[in-house]
PDB file of C-alpha atoms in Angstrom:
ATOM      1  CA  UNK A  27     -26.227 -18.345 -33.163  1.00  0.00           C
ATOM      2  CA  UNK A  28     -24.017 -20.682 -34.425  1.00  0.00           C
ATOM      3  CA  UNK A  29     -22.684 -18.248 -37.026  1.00  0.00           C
ATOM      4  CA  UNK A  30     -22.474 -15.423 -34.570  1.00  0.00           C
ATOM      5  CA  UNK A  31     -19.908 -17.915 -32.591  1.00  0.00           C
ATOM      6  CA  UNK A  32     -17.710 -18.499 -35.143  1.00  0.00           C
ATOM      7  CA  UNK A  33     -16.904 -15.598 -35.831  1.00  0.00           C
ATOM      8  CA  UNK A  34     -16.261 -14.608 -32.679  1.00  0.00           C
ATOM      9  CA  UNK A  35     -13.943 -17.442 -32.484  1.00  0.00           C
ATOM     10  CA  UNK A  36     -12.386 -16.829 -35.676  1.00  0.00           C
ATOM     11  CA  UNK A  37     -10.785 -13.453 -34.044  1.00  0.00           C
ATOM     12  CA  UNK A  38      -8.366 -15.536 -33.175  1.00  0.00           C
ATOM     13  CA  UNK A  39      -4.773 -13.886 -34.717  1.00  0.00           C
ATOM     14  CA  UNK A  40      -1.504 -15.503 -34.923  1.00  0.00           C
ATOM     15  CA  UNK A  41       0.547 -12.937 -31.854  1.00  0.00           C
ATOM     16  CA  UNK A  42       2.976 -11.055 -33.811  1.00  0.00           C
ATOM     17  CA  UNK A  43       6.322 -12.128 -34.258  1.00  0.00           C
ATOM     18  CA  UNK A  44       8.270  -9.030 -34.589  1.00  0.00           C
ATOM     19  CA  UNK A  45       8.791  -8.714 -30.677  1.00  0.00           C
ATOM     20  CA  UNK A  46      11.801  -8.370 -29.731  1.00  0.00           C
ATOM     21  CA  UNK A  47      12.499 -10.232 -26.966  1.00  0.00           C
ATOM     22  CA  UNK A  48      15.799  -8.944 -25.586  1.00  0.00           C
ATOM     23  CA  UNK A  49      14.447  -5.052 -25.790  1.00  0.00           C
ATOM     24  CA  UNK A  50      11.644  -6.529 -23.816  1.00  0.00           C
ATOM     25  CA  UNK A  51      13.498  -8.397 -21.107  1.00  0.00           C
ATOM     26  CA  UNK A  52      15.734  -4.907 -21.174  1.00  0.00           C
ATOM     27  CA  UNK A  53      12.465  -3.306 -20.391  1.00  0.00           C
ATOM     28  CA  UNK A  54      11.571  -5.310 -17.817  1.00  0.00           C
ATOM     29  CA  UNK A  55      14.301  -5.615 -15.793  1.00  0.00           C
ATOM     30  CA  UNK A  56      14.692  -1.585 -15.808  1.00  0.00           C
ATOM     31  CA  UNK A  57      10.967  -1.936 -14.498  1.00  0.00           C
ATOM     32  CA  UNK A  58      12.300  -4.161 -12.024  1.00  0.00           C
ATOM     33  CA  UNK A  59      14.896  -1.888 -10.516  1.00  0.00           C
ATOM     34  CA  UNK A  60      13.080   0.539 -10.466  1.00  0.00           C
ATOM     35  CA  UNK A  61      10.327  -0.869  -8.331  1.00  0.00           C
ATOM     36  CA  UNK A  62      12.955  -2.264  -6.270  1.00  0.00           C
ATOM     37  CA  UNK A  63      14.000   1.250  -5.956  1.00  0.00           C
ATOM     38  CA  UNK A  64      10.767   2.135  -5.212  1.00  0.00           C
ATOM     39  CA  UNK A  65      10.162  -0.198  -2.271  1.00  0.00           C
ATOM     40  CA  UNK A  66      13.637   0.690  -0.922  1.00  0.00           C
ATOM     41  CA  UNK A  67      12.412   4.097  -0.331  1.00  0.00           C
ATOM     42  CA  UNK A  68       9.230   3.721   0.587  1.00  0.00           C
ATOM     43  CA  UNK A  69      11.013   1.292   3.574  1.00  0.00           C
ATOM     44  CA  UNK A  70      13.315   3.882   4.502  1.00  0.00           C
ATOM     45  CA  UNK A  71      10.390   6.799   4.597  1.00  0.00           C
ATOM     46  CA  UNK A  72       8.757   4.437   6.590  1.00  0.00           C
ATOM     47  CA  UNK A  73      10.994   3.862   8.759  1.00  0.00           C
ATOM     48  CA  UNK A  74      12.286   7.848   9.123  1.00  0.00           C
ATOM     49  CA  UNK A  75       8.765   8.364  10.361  1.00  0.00           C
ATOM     50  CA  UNK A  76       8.672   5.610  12.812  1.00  0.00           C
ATOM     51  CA  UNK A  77      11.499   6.636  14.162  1.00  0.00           C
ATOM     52  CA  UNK A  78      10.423  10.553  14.612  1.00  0.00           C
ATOM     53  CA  UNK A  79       7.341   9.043  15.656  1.00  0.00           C
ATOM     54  CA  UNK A  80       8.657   7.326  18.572  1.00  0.00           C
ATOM     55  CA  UNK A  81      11.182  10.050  19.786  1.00  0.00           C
ATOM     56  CA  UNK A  82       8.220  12.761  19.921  1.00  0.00           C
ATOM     57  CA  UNK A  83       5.972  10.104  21.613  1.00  0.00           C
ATOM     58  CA  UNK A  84       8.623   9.405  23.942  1.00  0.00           C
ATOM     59  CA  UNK A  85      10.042  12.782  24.022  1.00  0.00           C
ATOM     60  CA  UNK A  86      13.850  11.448  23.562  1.00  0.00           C
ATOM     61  CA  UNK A  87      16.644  13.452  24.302  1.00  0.00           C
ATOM     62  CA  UNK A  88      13.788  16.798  26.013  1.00  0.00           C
ATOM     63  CA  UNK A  89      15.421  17.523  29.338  1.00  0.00           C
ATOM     64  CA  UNK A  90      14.709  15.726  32.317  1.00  0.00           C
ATOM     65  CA  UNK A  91      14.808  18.176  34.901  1.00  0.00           C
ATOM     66  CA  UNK A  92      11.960  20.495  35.241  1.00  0.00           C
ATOM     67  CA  UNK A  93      12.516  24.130  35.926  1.00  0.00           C
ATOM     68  CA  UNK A  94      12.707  24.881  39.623  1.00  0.00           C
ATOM     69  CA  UNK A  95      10.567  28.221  40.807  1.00  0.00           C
ATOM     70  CA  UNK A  96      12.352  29.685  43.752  1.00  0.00           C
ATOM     71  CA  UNK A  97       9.605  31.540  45.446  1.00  0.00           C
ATOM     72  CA  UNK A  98       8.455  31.926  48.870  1.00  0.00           C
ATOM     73  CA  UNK A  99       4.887  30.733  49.958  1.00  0.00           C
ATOM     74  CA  UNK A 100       5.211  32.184  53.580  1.00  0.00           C
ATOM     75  CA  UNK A 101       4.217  35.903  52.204  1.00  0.00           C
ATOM     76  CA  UNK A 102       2.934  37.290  55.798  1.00  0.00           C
ATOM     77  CA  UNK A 103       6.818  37.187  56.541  1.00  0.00           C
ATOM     78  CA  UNK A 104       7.396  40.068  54.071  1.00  0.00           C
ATOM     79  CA  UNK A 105       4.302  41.859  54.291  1.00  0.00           C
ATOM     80  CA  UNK A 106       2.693  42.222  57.449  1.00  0.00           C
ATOM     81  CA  UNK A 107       0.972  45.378  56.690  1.00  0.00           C
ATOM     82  CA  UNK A 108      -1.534  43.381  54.109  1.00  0.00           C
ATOM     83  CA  UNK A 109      -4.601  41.894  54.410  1.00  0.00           C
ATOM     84  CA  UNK A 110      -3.286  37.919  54.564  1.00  0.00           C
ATOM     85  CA  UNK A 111      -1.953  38.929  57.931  1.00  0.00           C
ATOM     86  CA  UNK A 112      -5.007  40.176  59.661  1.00  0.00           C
ATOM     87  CA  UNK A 113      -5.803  37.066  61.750  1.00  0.00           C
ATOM     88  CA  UNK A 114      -2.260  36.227  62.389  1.00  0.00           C
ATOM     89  CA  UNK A 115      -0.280  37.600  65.496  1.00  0.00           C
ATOM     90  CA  UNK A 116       2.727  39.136  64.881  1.00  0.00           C
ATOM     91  CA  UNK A 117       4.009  38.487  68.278  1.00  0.00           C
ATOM     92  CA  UNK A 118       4.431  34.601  67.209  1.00  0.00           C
ATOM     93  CA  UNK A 119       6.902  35.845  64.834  1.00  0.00           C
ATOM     94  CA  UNK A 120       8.818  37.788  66.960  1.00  0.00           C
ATOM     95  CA  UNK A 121       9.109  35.431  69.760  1.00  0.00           C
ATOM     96  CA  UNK A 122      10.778  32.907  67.623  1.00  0.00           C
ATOM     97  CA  UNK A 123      13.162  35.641  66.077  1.00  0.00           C
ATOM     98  CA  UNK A 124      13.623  36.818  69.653  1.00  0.00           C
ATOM     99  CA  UNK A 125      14.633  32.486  70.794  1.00  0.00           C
ATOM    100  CA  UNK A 126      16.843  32.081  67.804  1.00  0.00           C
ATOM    101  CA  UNK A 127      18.935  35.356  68.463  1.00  0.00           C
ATOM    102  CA  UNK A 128      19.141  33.994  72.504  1.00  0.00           C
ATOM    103  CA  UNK A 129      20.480  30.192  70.564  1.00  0.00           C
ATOM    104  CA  UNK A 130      22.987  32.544  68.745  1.00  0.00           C
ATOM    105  CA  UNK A 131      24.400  34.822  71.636  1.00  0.00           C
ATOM    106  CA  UNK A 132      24.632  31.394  74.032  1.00  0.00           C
ATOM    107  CA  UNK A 133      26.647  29.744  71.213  1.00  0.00           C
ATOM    108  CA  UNK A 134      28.285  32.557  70.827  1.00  0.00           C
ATOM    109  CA  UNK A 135      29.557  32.793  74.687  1.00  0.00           C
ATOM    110  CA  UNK A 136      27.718  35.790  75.495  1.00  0.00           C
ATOM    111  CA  UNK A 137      25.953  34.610  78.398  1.00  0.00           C
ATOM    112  CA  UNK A 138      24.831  37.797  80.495  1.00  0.00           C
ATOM    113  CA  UNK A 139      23.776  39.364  77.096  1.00  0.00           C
ATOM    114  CA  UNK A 140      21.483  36.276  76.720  1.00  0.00           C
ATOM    115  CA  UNK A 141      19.694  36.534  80.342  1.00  0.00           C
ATOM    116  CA  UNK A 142      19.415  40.187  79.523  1.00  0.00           C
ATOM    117  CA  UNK A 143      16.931  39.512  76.374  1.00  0.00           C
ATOM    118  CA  UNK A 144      15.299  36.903  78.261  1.00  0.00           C
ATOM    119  CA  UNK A 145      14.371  39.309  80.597  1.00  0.00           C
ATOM    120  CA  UNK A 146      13.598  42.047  77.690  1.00  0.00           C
ATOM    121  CA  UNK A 147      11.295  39.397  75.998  1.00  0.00           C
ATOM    122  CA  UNK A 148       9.415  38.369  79.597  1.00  0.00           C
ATOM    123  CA  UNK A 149       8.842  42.001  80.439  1.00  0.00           C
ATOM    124  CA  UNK A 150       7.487  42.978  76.574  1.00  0.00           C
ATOM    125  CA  UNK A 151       5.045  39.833  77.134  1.00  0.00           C
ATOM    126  CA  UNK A 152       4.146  40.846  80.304  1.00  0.00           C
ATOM    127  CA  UNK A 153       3.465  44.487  79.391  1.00  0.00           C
ATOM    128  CA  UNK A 154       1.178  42.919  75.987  1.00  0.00           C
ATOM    129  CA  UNK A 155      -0.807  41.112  78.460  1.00  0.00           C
TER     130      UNK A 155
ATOM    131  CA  UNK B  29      16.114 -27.467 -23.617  1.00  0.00           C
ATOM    132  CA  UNK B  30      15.152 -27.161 -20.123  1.00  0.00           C
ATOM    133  CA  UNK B  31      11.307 -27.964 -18.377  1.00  0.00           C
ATOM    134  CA  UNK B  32       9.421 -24.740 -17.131  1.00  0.00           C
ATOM    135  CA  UNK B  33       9.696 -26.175 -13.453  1.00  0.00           C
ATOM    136  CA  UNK B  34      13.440 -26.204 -13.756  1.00  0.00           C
ATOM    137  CA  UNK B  35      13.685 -22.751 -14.808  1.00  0.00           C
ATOM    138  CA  UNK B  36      11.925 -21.455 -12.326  1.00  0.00           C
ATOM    139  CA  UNK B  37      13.887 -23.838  -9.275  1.00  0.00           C
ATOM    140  CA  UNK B  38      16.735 -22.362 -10.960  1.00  0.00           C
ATOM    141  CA  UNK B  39      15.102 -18.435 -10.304  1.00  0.00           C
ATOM    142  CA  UNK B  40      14.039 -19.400  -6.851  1.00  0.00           C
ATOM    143  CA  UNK B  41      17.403 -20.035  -6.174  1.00  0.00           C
ATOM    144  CA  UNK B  42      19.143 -16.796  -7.548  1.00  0.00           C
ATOM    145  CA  UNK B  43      19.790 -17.424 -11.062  1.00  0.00           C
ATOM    146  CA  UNK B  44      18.183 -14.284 -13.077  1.00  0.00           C
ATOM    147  CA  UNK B  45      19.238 -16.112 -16.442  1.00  0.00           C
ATOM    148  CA  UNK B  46      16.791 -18.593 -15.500  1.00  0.00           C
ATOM    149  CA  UNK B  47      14.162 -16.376 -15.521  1.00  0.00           C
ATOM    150  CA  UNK B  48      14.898 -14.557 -18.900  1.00  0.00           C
ATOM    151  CA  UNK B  49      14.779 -17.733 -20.246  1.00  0.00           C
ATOM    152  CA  UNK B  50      11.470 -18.275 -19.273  1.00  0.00           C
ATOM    153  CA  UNK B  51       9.836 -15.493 -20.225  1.00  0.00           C
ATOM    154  CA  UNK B  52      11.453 -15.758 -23.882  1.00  0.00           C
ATOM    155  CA  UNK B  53      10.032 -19.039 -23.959  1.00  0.00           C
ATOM    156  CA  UNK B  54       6.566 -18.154 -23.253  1.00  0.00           C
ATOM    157  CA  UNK B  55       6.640 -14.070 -24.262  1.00  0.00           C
ATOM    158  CA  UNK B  56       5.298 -15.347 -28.086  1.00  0.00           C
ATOM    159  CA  UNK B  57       2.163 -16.666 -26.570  1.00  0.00           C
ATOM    160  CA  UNK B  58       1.609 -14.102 -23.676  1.00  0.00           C
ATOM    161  CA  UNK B  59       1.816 -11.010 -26.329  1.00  0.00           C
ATOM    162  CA  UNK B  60      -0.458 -13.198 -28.678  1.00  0.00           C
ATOM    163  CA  UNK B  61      -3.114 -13.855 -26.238  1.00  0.00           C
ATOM    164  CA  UNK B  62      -2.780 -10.034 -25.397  1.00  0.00           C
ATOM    165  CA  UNK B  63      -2.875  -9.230 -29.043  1.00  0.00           C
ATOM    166  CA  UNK B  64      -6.391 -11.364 -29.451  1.00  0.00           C
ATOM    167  CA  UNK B  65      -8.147  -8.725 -26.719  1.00  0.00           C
ATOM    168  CA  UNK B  66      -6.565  -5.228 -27.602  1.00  0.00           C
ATOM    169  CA  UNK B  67      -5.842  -5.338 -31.227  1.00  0.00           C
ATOM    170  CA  UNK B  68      -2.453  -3.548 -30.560  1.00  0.00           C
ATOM    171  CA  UNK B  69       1.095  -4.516 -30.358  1.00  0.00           C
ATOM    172  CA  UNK B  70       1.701  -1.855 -28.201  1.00  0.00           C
ATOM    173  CA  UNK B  71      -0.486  -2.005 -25.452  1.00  0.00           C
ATOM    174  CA  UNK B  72      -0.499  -6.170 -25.806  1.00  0.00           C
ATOM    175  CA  UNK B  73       2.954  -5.688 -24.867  1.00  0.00           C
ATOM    176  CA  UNK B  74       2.811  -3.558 -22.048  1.00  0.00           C
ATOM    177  CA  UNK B  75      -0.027  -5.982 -20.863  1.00  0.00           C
ATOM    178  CA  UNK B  76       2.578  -9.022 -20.999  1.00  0.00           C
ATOM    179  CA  UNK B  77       4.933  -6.678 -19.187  1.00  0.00           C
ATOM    180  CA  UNK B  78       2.669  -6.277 -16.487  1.00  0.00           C
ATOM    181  CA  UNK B  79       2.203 -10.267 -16.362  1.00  0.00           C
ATOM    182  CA  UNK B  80       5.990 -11.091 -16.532  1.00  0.00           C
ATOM    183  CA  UNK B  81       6.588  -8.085 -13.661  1.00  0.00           C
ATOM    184  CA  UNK B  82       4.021 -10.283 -11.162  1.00  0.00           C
ATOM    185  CA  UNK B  83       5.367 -13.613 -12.081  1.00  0.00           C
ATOM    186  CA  UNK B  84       8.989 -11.754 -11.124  1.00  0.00           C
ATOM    187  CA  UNK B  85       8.229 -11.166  -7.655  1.00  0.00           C
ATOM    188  CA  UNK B  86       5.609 -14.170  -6.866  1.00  0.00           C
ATOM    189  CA  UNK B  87       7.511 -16.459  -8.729  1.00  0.00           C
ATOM    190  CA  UNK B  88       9.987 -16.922  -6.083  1.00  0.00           C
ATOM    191  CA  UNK B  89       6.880 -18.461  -4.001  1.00  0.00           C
ATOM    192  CA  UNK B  90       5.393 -21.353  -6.669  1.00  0.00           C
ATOM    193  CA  UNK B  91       5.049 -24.114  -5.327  1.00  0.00           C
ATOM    194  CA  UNK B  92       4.972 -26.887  -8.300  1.00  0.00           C
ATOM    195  CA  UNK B  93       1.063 -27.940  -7.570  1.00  0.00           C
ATOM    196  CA  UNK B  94       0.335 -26.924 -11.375  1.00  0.00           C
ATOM    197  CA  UNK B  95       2.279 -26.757 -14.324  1.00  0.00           C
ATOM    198  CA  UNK B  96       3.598 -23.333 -15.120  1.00  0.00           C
ATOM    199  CA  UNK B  97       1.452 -22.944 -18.378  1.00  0.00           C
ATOM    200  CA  UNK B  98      -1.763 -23.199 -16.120  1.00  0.00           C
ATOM    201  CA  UNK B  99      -0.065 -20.702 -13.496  1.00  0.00           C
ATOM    202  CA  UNK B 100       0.801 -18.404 -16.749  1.00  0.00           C
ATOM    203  CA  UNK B 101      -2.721 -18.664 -17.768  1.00  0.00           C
ATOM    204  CA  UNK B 102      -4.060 -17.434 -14.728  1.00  0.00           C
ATOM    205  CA  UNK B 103      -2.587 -14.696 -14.266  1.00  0.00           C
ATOM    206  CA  UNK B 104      -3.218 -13.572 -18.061  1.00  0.00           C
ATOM    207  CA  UNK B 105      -6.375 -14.067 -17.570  1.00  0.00           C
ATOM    208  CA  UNK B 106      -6.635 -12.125 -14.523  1.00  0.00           C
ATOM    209  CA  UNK B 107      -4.202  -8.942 -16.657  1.00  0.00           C
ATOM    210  CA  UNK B 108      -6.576  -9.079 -19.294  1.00  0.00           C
ATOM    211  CA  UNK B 109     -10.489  -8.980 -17.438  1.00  0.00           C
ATOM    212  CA  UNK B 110      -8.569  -6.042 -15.460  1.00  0.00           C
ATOM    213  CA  UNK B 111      -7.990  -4.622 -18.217  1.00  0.00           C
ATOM    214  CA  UNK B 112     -11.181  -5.273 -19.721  1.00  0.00           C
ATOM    215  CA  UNK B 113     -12.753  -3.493 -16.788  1.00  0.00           C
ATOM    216  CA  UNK B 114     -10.571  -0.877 -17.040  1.00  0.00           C
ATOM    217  CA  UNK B 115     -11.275  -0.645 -20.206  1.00  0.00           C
ATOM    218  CA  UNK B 116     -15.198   0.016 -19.336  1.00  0.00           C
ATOM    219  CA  UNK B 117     -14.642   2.549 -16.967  1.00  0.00           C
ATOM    220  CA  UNK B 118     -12.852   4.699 -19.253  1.00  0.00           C
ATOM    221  CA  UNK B 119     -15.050   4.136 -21.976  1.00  0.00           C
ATOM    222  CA  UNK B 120     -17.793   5.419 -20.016  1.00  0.00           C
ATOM    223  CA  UNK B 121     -15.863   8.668 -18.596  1.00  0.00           C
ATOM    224  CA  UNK B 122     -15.107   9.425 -22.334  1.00  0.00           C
ATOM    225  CA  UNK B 123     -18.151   9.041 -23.973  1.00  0.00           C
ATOM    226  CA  UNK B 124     -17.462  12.053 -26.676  1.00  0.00           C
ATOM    227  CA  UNK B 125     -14.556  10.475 -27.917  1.00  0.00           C
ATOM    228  CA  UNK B 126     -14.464   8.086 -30.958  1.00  0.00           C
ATOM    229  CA  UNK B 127     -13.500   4.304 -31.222  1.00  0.00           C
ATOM    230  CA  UNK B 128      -9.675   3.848 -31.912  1.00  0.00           C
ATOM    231  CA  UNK B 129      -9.310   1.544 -34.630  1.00  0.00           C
ATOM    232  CA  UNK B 130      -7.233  -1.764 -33.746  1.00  0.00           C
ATOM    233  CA  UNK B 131      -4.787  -2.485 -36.527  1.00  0.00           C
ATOM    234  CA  UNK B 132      -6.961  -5.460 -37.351  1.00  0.00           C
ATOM    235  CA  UNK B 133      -9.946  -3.948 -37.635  1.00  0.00           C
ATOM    236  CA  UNK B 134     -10.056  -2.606 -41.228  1.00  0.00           C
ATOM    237  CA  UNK B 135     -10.780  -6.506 -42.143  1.00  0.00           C
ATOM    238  CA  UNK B 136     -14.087  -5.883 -40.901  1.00  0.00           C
ATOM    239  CA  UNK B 137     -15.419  -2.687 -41.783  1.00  0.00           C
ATOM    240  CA  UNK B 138     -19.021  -3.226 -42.273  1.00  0.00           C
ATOM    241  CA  UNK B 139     -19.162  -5.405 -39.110  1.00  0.00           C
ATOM    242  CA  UNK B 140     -18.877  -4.768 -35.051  1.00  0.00           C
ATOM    243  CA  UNK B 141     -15.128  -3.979 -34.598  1.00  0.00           C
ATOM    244  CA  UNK B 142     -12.828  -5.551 -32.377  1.00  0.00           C
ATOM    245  CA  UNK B 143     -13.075  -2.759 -29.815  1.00  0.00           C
ATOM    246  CA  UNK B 144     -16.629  -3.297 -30.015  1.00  0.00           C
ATOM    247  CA  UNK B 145     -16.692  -6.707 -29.344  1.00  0.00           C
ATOM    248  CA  UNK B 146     -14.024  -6.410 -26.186  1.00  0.00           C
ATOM    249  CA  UNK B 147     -16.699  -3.660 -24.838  1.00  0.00           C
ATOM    250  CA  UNK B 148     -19.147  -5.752 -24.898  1.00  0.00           C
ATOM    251  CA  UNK B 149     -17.059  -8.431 -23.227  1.00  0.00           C
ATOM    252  CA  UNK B 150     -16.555  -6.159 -20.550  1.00  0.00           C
ATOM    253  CA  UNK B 151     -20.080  -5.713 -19.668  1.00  0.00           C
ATOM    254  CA  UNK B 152     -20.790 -10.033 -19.060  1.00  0.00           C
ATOM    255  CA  UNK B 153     -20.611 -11.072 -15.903  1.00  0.00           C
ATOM    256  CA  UNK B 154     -17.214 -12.284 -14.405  1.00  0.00           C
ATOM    257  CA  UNK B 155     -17.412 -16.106 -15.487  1.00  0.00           C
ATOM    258  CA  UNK B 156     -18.956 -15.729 -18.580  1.00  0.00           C
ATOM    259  CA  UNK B 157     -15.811 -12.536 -19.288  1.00  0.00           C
ATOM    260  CA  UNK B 158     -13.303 -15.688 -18.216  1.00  0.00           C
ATOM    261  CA  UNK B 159     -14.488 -18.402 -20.415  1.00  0.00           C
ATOM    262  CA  UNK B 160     -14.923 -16.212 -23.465  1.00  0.00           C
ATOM    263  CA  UNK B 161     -11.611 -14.583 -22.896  1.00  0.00           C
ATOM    264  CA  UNK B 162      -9.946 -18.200 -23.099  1.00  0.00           C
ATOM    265  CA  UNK B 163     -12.108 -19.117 -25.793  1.00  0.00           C
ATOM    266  CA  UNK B 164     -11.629 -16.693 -27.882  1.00  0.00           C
ATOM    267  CA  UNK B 165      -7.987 -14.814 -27.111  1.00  0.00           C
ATOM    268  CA  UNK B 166      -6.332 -18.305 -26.760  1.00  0.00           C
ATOM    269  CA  UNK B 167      -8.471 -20.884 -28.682  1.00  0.00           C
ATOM    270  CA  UNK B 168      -8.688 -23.129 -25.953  1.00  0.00           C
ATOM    271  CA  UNK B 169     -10.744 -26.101 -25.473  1.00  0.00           C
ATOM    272  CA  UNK B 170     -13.338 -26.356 -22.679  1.00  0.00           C
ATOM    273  CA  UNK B 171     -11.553 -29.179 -21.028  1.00  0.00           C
ATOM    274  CA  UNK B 172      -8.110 -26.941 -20.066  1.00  0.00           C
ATOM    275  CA  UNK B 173     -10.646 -23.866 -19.686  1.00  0.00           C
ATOM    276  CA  UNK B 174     -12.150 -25.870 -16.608  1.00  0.00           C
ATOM    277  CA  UNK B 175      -8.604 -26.900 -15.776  1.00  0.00           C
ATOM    278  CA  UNK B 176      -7.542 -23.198 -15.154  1.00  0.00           C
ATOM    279  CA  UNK B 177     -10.410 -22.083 -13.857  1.00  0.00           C
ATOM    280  CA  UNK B 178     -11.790 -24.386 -11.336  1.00  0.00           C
ATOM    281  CA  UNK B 179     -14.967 -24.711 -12.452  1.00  0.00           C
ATOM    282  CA  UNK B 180     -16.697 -27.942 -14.822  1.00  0.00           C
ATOM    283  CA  UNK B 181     -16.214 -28.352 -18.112  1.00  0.00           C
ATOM    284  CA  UNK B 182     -20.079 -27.772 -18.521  1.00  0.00           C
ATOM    285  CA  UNK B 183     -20.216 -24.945 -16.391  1.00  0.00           C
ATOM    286  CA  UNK B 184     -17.621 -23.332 -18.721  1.00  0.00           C
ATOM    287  CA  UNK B 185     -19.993 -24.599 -21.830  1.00  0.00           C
ATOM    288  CA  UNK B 186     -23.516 -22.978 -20.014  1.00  0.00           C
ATOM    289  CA  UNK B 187     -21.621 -19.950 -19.529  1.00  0.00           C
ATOM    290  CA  UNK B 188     -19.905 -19.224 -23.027  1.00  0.00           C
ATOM    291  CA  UNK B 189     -23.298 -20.012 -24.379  1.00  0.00           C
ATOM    292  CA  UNK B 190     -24.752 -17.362 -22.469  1.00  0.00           C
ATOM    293  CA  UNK B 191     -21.868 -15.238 -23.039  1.00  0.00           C
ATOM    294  CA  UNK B 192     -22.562 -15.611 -26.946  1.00  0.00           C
ATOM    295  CA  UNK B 193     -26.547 -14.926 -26.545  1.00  0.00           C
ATOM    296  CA  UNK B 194     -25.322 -11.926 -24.402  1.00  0.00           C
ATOM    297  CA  UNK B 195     -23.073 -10.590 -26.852  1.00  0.00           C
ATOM    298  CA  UNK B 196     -25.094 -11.085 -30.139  1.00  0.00           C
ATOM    299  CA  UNK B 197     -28.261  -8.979 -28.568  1.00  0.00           C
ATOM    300  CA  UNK B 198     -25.448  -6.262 -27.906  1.00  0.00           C
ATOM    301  CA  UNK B 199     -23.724  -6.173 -30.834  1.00  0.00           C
ATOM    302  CA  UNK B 200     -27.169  -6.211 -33.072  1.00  0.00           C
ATOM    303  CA  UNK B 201     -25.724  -9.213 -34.823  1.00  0.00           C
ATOM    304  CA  UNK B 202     -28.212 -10.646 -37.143  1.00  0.00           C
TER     305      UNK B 202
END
C-alpha cells in the first residue's frame, strides 16, 4: 500500500519550461476578443428579437383605423317583393315618403300643392280601409 | 517585484499589463500542474488557457478574502476534475479506440500508464478525485490541501487513503 502510494506520488514532473509565455498571453487575449465579440453579438441578437418581439405583440406602426363596410341593414327598403317583407306593411313606408315630400313642397312655398297631397294621402287611406 | 493582490487591484482598475503580468508569474506552475494530469504539453496548455480565460473575466470581482495562490488553486482544480470527467465520458463513447501514449509514459512500460492512472482517477468519488489531484499533480501537503478545499486536514488524509485503496484494486497493482 505504501509502495503503491509512492509511486503514485512520484508522478510528480517538473512542468515544462519551454512555454512560451508571450505566444501564450498572444493566445489568450485573441481568445479574449473574441469572446468579447461573441457576447457583443449575442447582446445585439438579443436585443433585435426583443425588439421585433414587442412591435408584433404590440402591433406597432399596423393601422389604426379599421375598414369601414358601407352597407345597408334596412333591406325591406330595396326589396319588398321578398320574403323579409311579408309581415311588414308597405303602407308605413309610404306614408312617411308621402310626409317628407309634404315637409319639402311647404319649404319649398308650394302651399296649395301641399293641401292637395294631403288630401291625396287621406283619400288613399280612406279607400285601404 | 510586485504582490499578487497588487496586480490584480491594478487589473480591477483597467490596467491589462497588470494582468499579463500575473499570469506570467504563475503560467510555470498552472501548465505544470496541468502537465502532472494529462501527460501533454499541448492539451496542459490549453487547460491553463481555459483557467487564465475565467480568472480574466471573474477576476475583476476578487475580493482579497484569500490569497491569490489559493484562488488559483481552486479553480485548477475545478479545470482539471472537469476535465477528468470529461475525460471519462469520452473514454467510454470510444471504447474501440486505443490508449494515446502521454510523452511520459514510455518510462513506465511494463506498468499502468499515466492515462491509466488519470482514468481511474476519474472514476473516485468527487473528494477523494480533489485530494488526489492536489496530492499528486501539485505535491501538496495535507495542511494547504484542507486550506483550499474547506474540508480537515484528516478528512483530506481518510479520503486519499481511500482514494489509494480505490485505485490499487483498479489498476491490479500488486
Amino acid at each position: 500500500m505504501i509502495d503503491f502510494e509512492k509511486k503514485i506520488l512520484s508522478y510528480h514532473s517538473d512542468s515544462p519550461n519551454d512555454t512560451n509565455a508571450d505566444d501564450f498571453l498572444k493566445r489568450l487575449h485573441n481568445r479574449v476578443s473574441e469572446s468579447k465579440d461573441n457576447r457583443r453579438t449575442i447582446i445585439t441578437s438579443l436585443c433585435m428579437l426583443m425588439v421585433v418581439s414587442f412591435m408584433t405583440f404590440t402591433q406597432f406602426g399596423a393601422p389604426t383605423n379599421q375598414t369601414d363596410y358601407f352597407y345597408n341593414e334596412d333591406v325591406e327598403t330595396f326589396l319588398e317583393t321578398d320574403f323579409w317583407t311579408i309581415n311588414s306593411d308597405s303602407l308605413d313606408h309610404d306614408e312617411s315618403y308621402t310626409y317628407e315630400v309634404a315637409y319639402f313642397l311647404l319649404q319649398e312655398g308650394y302651399l296649395w300643392d301641399t293641401v292637395e297631397l294631403l288630401d291625396e294621402l287621406k283619400i288613399e287611406e280612406e279607400i285601404a280601409l | 517585484m510586485q504582490n499578487d493582490h497588487e496586480l490584480i487591484k491594478k487589473y480591477q482598475n483597467g490596467d491589462l499589463s497588470a494582468y499579463d503580468k500575473l499570469v506570467k508569474g504563475h503560467l510555470s506552475n498552472t501548465i505544470g500542474f496541468f502537465f502532472n494530469i494529462t501527460g501533454n504539453r499541448m492539451a496542459a496548455e490549453d487547460l491553463a488557457q481555459d483557467v487564465f480565460f475565467k480568472l480574466y473575466r471573474h477576476l475583476k470581482k476578487f475580493r482579497f478574502e484569500s490569497s491569490f495562490s489559493t484562488y488559483l488553486y481552486r479553480v485548477n482544480l475545478n479545470t482539471a476534475n472537469s476535465w477528468l470527467k470529461r475525460n471519462k465520458w469520452k473514454n467510454i463513447l470510444h471504447l474501440d479506440q486505443a490508449p494515446e501514449k502521454s510523452e511520459r509514459d514510455t518510462e513506465l512500460e511494463n506498468e499502468w500508464t499515466r492515462k491509466e492512472l488519470w482514468d481511474a482517477v476519474a472514476k473516485l468519488p468527487n473528494k477523494q478525485r480533489i485530494v488526489v489531484i492536489m496530492r499528486v499533480a501539485e505535491e501538496m501537503p495535507y495542511k494547504d490541501i484542507a486550506e483550499v478545499t474547506g474540508m480537515k486536514e484528516g478528512t483530506a488524509k481518510v479520503n486519499f487513503h481511500h482514494a489509494v485503496r480505490s485505485l490499487k484494486e483498479w489498476l491490479n497493482d500488486d
